[in-house]
Amino acid sequence: MRRKQLNESVAYLKEKGFDNPEIGIVLGTGLGKLADEIENPIEAHYNHIPFFPLATVEFHAGKLIFGSFEGKKVVVMQGRFHLYEGYDFTDITYPIWVMHQLGIQKLFISNAAGAINLDYKKGDIMLIEDHINLQGGSPLAFKNVAEFGHRFADMSEPYDIEMRKKIEKIAKNENISLQKGVYASVVGPQLETKAEYRMLKILGADAVGMSTVPEVIVANHLDLPIVAISVLTDECNPDQLKPVDIQDIINVASATEPKMVKLFRELIRSL
Ligand code: HPA
């Protein structure tokens, strides 16, 4: 990570009008529609932002959007970077460093995930309370990390308690059934074997996915409060495992997305 590159990325976005956003929002796979609700949007395609990772073919639509949501200035990532695309930990978290530098004070994250806890069903929303990093590395493992924040980032409470309480209250008021639990991150892109799903359950995971944890580690390093929500797209029952269809995962994410948008919208209103 180089300060100079970060400064150039930020200068480009400020020049475009990304003016002091308060909240950063990361939209996961199949969860891009919240971006349509941003008022007076200014868009910056990832491929045009200096030093941003180059978007791969599948994610050519990737962009940062600045605008107003429920009266607050936000910056939204429509599409994120994953290790399985061949990026490294610094690449996939680069947008978090940039949004922090732009001035965000809170970070909202969403993702699509498989349900390991079999009480949880496809189409449920899960508030992430804690996580297990199974990606085999850290976005903070670079030489000059201490220039930016804590090298030995504290992870005793990685997800902000106050915002979690608010989400729970909102879900209750809005009649949205809300699961809570532990998210395990894997590299992917292959889905898990039956034996791996059994292992994840033994480890204490309630959901599994291929993102989020690196972003959360960086946010903790930067003292940025986080709230994160998983949209559960498939049930990972090792005793009755059917082939997983990625299109089905995307379809379930899209169908469940309105609940996530509602939770984020009401959370922003409450801040
Ligand atoms: N495993 C890993 N990642 C996922 C899954 C899964 O079952 N579902 C959605 N993302």
Short mmCIF file of C-alpha atoms in Angstrom, two decimals, residues 7-261:
data_model
loop_
_atom_site.label_atom_id
_atom_site.label_comp_id
_atom_site.label_asym_id
_atom_site.label_seq_id
_atom_site.Cartn_x
_atom_site.Cartn_y
_atom_site.Cartn_z
CA ASN A 7 -3.89 10.09 -2.54
CA GLU A 8 -4.20 9.97 -6.34
CA SER A 9 -7.26 7.71 -6.23
CA VAL A 10 -8.87 10.01 -3.67
CA ALA A 11 -7.97 13.19 -5.59
CA TYR A 12 -9.62 11.77 -8.74
CA LEU A 13 -12.84 10.99 -6.85
CA LYS A 14 -12.93 14.36 -5.07
CA GLU A 15 -12.44 16.07 -8.42
CA LYS A 16 -15.48 14.14 -9.71
CA GLY A 17 -17.54 15.44 -6.77
CA PHE A 18 -17.22 12.69 -4.16
CA ASP A 19 -17.58 15.23 -1.41
CA ASN A 20 -17.19 13.99 2.20
CA PRO A 21 -19.35 10.84 2.21
CA GLU A 22 -20.39 9.78 5.70
CA ILE A 23 -21.15 6.15 5.03
CA GLY A 24 -19.62 3.51 2.74
CA ILE A 25 -21.79 0.68 1.46
CA VAL A 26 -20.45 -2.51 -0.16
CA LEU A 27 -23.00 -4.39 -2.28
CA GLY A 28 -22.45 -8.12 -2.69
CA THR A 29 -23.19 -10.58 -5.49
CA GLY A 30 -26.76 -10.19 -6.76
CA LEU A 31 -27.28 -7.25 -4.40
CA GLY A 32 -26.64 -4.23 -6.62
CA LYS A 33 -30.08 -2.65 -6.77
CA LEU A 34 -29.68 -0.43 -3.71
CA ALA A 35 -27.50 1.68 -5.99
CA ASP A 36 -30.60 2.63 -8.05
CA GLU A 37 -32.00 4.43 -5.01
CA ILE A 38 -29.11 6.85 -4.63
CA GLU A 39 -30.20 10.42 -5.33
CA ASN A 40 -28.09 12.75 -7.47
CA PRO A 41 -25.62 9.96 -8.23
CA ILE A 42 -22.09 10.55 -9.46
CA GLU A 43 -20.48 7.41 -10.84
CA ALA A 44 -16.85 6.41 -11.16
CA HIS A 45 -16.08 3.18 -13.01
CA TYR A 46 -13.41 1.13 -11.28
CA ASN A 47 -11.33 1.03 -14.44
CA HIS A 48 -11.15 4.84 -14.53
CA ILE A 49 -10.03 5.40 -10.93
CA PRO A 50 -6.23 5.66 -10.74
CA PHE A 51 -4.61 2.67 -9.00
CA PHE A 52 -7.93 0.88 -8.51
CA PRO A 53 -7.65 -2.83 -9.28
CA LEU A 54 -8.63 -3.48 -12.89
CA ALA A 55 -12.08 -5.05 -13.03
CA THR A 56 -12.21 -8.52 -14.59
CA VAL A 57 -14.66 -9.31 -17.38
CA GLU A 58 -17.39 -10.62 -15.10
CA PHE A 59 -17.34 -7.44 -13.05
CA HIS A 60 -17.03 -4.90 -15.84
CA ALA A 61 -20.03 -3.06 -14.40
CA GLY A 62 -18.11 -2.38 -11.19
CA LYS A 63 -18.37 1.22 -10.07
CA LEU A 64 -18.31 3.56 -7.11
CA ILE A 65 -21.39 5.71 -6.76
CA PHE A 66 -21.56 8.86 -4.67
CA GLY A 67 -24.86 10.46 -3.74
CA SER A 68 -27.54 10.88 -1.17
CA PHE A 69 -29.47 8.08 0.55
CA GLU A 70 -32.07 8.95 3.18
CA GLY A 71 -30.54 12.40 3.42
CA LYS A 72 -27.00 11.17 4.12
CA LYS A 73 -24.04 11.37 1.81
CA VAL A 74 -22.95 7.86 0.89
CA VAL A 75 -20.45 6.13 -1.35
CA VAL A 76 -21.61 2.79 -2.71
CA MET A 77 -19.49 0.01 -4.20
CA GLN A 78 -21.55 -1.72 -6.84
CA GLY A 79 -19.54 -4.91 -7.22
CA ARG A 80 -16.55 -5.89 -5.12
CA PHE A 81 -13.24 -7.65 -5.76
CA HIS A 82 -12.67 -11.26 -4.67
CA LEU A 83 -9.52 -13.33 -4.11
CA TYR A 84 -10.91 -15.93 -6.52
CA GLU A 85 -10.59 -13.49 -9.40
CA GLY A 86 -6.84 -13.59 -8.93
CA TYR A 87 -6.46 -10.41 -6.88
CA ASP A 88 -4.43 -10.26 -3.70
CA PHE A 89 -5.54 -9.03 -0.28
CA THR A 90 -4.33 -5.49 -0.93
CA ASP A 91 -6.28 -5.29 -4.21
CA ILE A 92 -9.57 -6.52 -2.79
CA THR A 93 -9.47 -4.14 0.16
CA TYR A 94 -8.13 -1.12 -1.77
CA PRO A 95 -11.63 0.45 -2.04
CA ILE A 96 -11.99 0.34 1.75
CA TRP A 97 -8.78 2.36 2.20
CA VAL A 98 -10.01 4.79 -0.44
CA MET A 99 -13.47 5.23 1.10
CA HIS A 100 -11.88 5.76 4.52
CA GLN A 101 -9.62 8.40 3.02
CA LEU A 102 -12.69 10.06 1.45
CA GLY A 103 -13.99 10.47 4.99
CA ILE A 104 -16.54 7.73 5.67
CA GLN A 105 -17.27 7.18 9.34
CA LYS A 106 -19.21 3.93 9.05
CA LEU A 107 -19.16 0.94 6.74
CA PHE A 108 -22.12 -1.24 5.71
CA ILE A 109 -21.33 -4.56 4.03
CA SER A 110 -23.56 -7.11 2.32
CA ASN A 111 -22.84 -10.50 0.80
CA ALA A 112 -24.44 -13.68 -0.48
CA ALA A 113 -23.63 -16.72 1.66
CA GLY A 114 -24.50 -20.36 2.12
CA ALA A 115 -26.33 -21.45 5.29
CA ILE A 116 -24.27 -23.84 7.41
CA ASN A 117 -26.66 -23.56 10.34
CA LEU A 118 -29.54 -25.74 9.13
CA ASP A 119 -32.10 -23.83 11.18
CA TYR A 120 -31.43 -21.03 8.71
CA LYS A 121 -33.13 -21.13 5.32
CA LYS A 122 -32.51 -19.96 1.79
CA GLY A 123 -33.85 -16.41 1.54
CA ASP A 124 -33.14 -15.58 5.21
CA ILE A 125 -31.09 -12.56 6.23
CA MET A 126 -28.27 -13.07 8.74
CA LEU A 127 -26.71 -10.29 10.77
CA ILE A 128 -23.01 -11.11 11.11
CA GLU A 129 -21.90 -11.08 14.75
CA ASP A 130 -18.45 -12.54 14.33
CA HIS A 131 -16.33 -14.27 11.71
CA ILE A 132 -13.72 -16.95 11.00
CA ASN A 133 -11.00 -16.09 8.49
CA LEU A 134 -10.28 -19.19 6.40
CA GLN A 135 -8.72 -17.33 3.49
CA GLY A 136 -5.17 -18.09 4.55
CA GLY A 137 -3.86 -14.54 4.75
CA SER A 138 -4.38 -10.99 5.95
CA PRO A 139 -4.83 -7.62 4.20
CA LEU A 140 -2.63 -6.13 6.96
CA ALA A 141 0.43 -8.27 6.18
CA PHE A 142 2.53 -5.62 4.44
CA LYS A 143 5.61 -3.67 5.45
CA ASN A 144 4.35 -0.15 6.10
CA VAL A 145 0.91 -1.05 7.50
CA ALA A 146 1.61 0.84 10.74
CA GLU A 147 1.65 4.13 8.78
CA PHE A 148 -2.09 3.73 8.27
CA GLY A 149 -3.50 2.18 11.45
CA HIS A 150 -3.04 -0.61 13.96
CA ARG A 151 -0.74 -3.40 12.76
CA PHE A 152 -2.08 -5.74 15.44
CA ALA A 153 -5.69 -4.78 14.84
CA ASP A 154 -7.96 -5.74 17.70
CA MET A 155 -10.68 -8.16 16.57
CA SER A 156 -12.41 -8.78 19.89
CA GLU A 157 -15.61 -7.10 18.62
CA PRO A 158 -15.25 -6.59 14.87
CA TYR A 159 -18.92 -5.74 14.21
CA ASP A 160 -20.29 -2.60 15.87
CA ILE A 161 -22.59 -3.50 18.76
CA GLU A 162 -24.73 -0.38 18.60
CA MET A 163 -25.53 -0.72 14.90
CA ARG A 164 -26.25 -4.41 15.41
CA LYS A 165 -28.78 -3.55 18.11
CA LYS A 166 -30.37 -1.01 15.79
CA ILE A 167 -30.65 -3.56 12.97
CA GLU A 168 -32.32 -6.02 15.33
CA LYS A 169 -34.82 -3.41 16.42
CA ILE A 170 -35.55 -2.38 12.83
CA ALA A 171 -36.03 -6.01 11.75
CA LYS A 172 -38.54 -6.46 14.57
CA ASN A 173 -40.46 -3.30 13.66
CA GLU A 174 -40.50 -4.21 9.98
CA ASN A 175 -41.45 -7.86 10.56
CA ILE A 176 -38.28 -9.10 8.89
CA SER A 177 -37.12 -12.34 10.43
CA LEU A 178 -33.44 -11.87 11.19
CA GLN A 179 -30.94 -14.62 11.89
CA LYS A 180 -27.65 -13.89 13.63
CA GLY A 181 -24.36 -15.68 13.51
CA VAL A 182 -20.79 -16.36 12.53
CA TYR A 183 -19.62 -15.92 8.92
CA ALA A 184 -16.71 -18.03 7.67
CA SER A 185 -14.80 -16.74 4.65
CA VAL A 186 -13.19 -19.10 2.15
CA VAL A 187 -11.28 -18.29 -1.03
CA GLY A 188 -13.49 -20.18 -3.50
CA PRO A 189 -14.49 -19.98 -6.29
CA GLN A 190 -15.37 -23.68 -6.06
CA LEU A 191 -18.20 -24.43 -3.69
CA GLU A 192 -17.56 -26.69 -0.70
CA THR A 193 -17.53 -30.47 -0.47
CA LYS A 194 -19.78 -32.29 1.97
CA ALA A 195 -16.74 -32.87 4.21
CA GLU A 196 -15.94 -29.15 4.13
CA TYR A 197 -19.51 -28.21 5.09
CA ARG A 198 -19.23 -30.65 8.03
CA MET A 199 -15.94 -29.04 9.01
CA LEU A 200 -17.39 -25.52 8.85
CA LYS A 201 -20.23 -26.56 11.14
CA ILE A 202 -17.80 -28.09 13.64
CA LEU A 203 -15.75 -24.89 13.55
CA GLY A 204 -18.79 -22.88 14.60
CA ALA A 205 -19.78 -21.17 11.37
CA ASP A 206 -23.42 -20.33 10.65
CA ALA A 207 -22.76 -19.15 7.10
CA VAL A 208 -19.99 -19.39 4.50
CA GLY A 209 -18.98 -17.05 1.70
CA MET A 210 -16.05 -15.77 -0.33
CA SER A 211 -15.76 -12.13 0.75
CA THR A 212 -16.28 -9.59 3.57
CA VAL A 213 -13.67 -10.74 6.11
CA PRO A 214 -10.70 -8.92 4.48
CA GLU A 215 -12.76 -5.71 4.29
CA VAL A 216 -13.78 -6.08 7.93
CA ILE A 217 -10.17 -6.60 9.03
CA VAL A 218 -9.10 -3.40 7.25
CA ALA A 219 -12.03 -1.48 8.70
CA ASN A 220 -11.04 -2.57 12.22
CA HIS A 221 -7.45 -1.58 11.53
CA LEU A 222 -8.82 1.87 10.61
CA ASP A 223 -11.24 2.06 13.59
CA LEU A 224 -14.20 2.18 11.21
CA PRO A 225 -17.45 0.82 12.73
CA ILE A 226 -19.02 -1.92 10.60
CA VAL A 227 -22.36 -3.55 10.15
CA ALA A 228 -22.55 -6.60 7.86
CA ILE A 229 -25.45 -8.64 6.54
CA SER A 230 -25.47 -11.98 4.73
CA VAL A 231 -28.26 -12.91 2.38
CA LEU A 232 -28.49 -16.71 2.67
CA THR A 233 -28.78 -18.13 -0.82
CA ASP A 234 -28.43 -21.90 -0.34
CA GLU A 235 -28.64 -24.50 2.40
CA CYS A 236 -25.43 -26.41 2.94
CA ASN A 237 -26.71 -29.70 4.32
CA PRO A 238 -23.93 -32.27 3.87
CA ASP A 239 -26.37 -35.15 4.23
CA GLN A 240 -28.60 -33.96 1.41
CA LEU A 241 -26.28 -31.94 -0.77
CA LYS A 242 -27.50 -31.09 -4.25
CA PRO A 243 -25.31 -29.48 -6.91
CA VAL A 244 -25.29 -25.70 -6.37
CA ASP A 245 -26.21 -23.57 -9.35
CA ILE A 246 -24.52 -20.15 -9.22
CA GLN A 247 -27.45 -18.64 -11.18
CA ASP A 248 -29.80 -19.92 -8.48
CA ILE A 249 -27.61 -18.23 -5.83
CA ILE A 250 -27.81 -14.95 -7.74
CA ASN A 251 -31.59 -15.31 -8.17
CA VAL A 252 -32.17 -15.92 -4.46
CA ALA A 253 -29.92 -12.95 -3.61
CA SER A 254 -31.94 -10.68 -5.92
CA ALA A 255 -35.26 -11.93 -4.54
CA THR A 256 -34.09 -11.33 -0.94
CA GLU A 257 -32.40 -8.01 -1.62
CA PRO A 258 -35.40 -5.80 -0.75
CA LYS A 259 -35.18 -6.92 2.90
CA MET A 260 -31.51 -5.96 3.02
CA VAL A 261 -32.21 -2.58 1.41
#
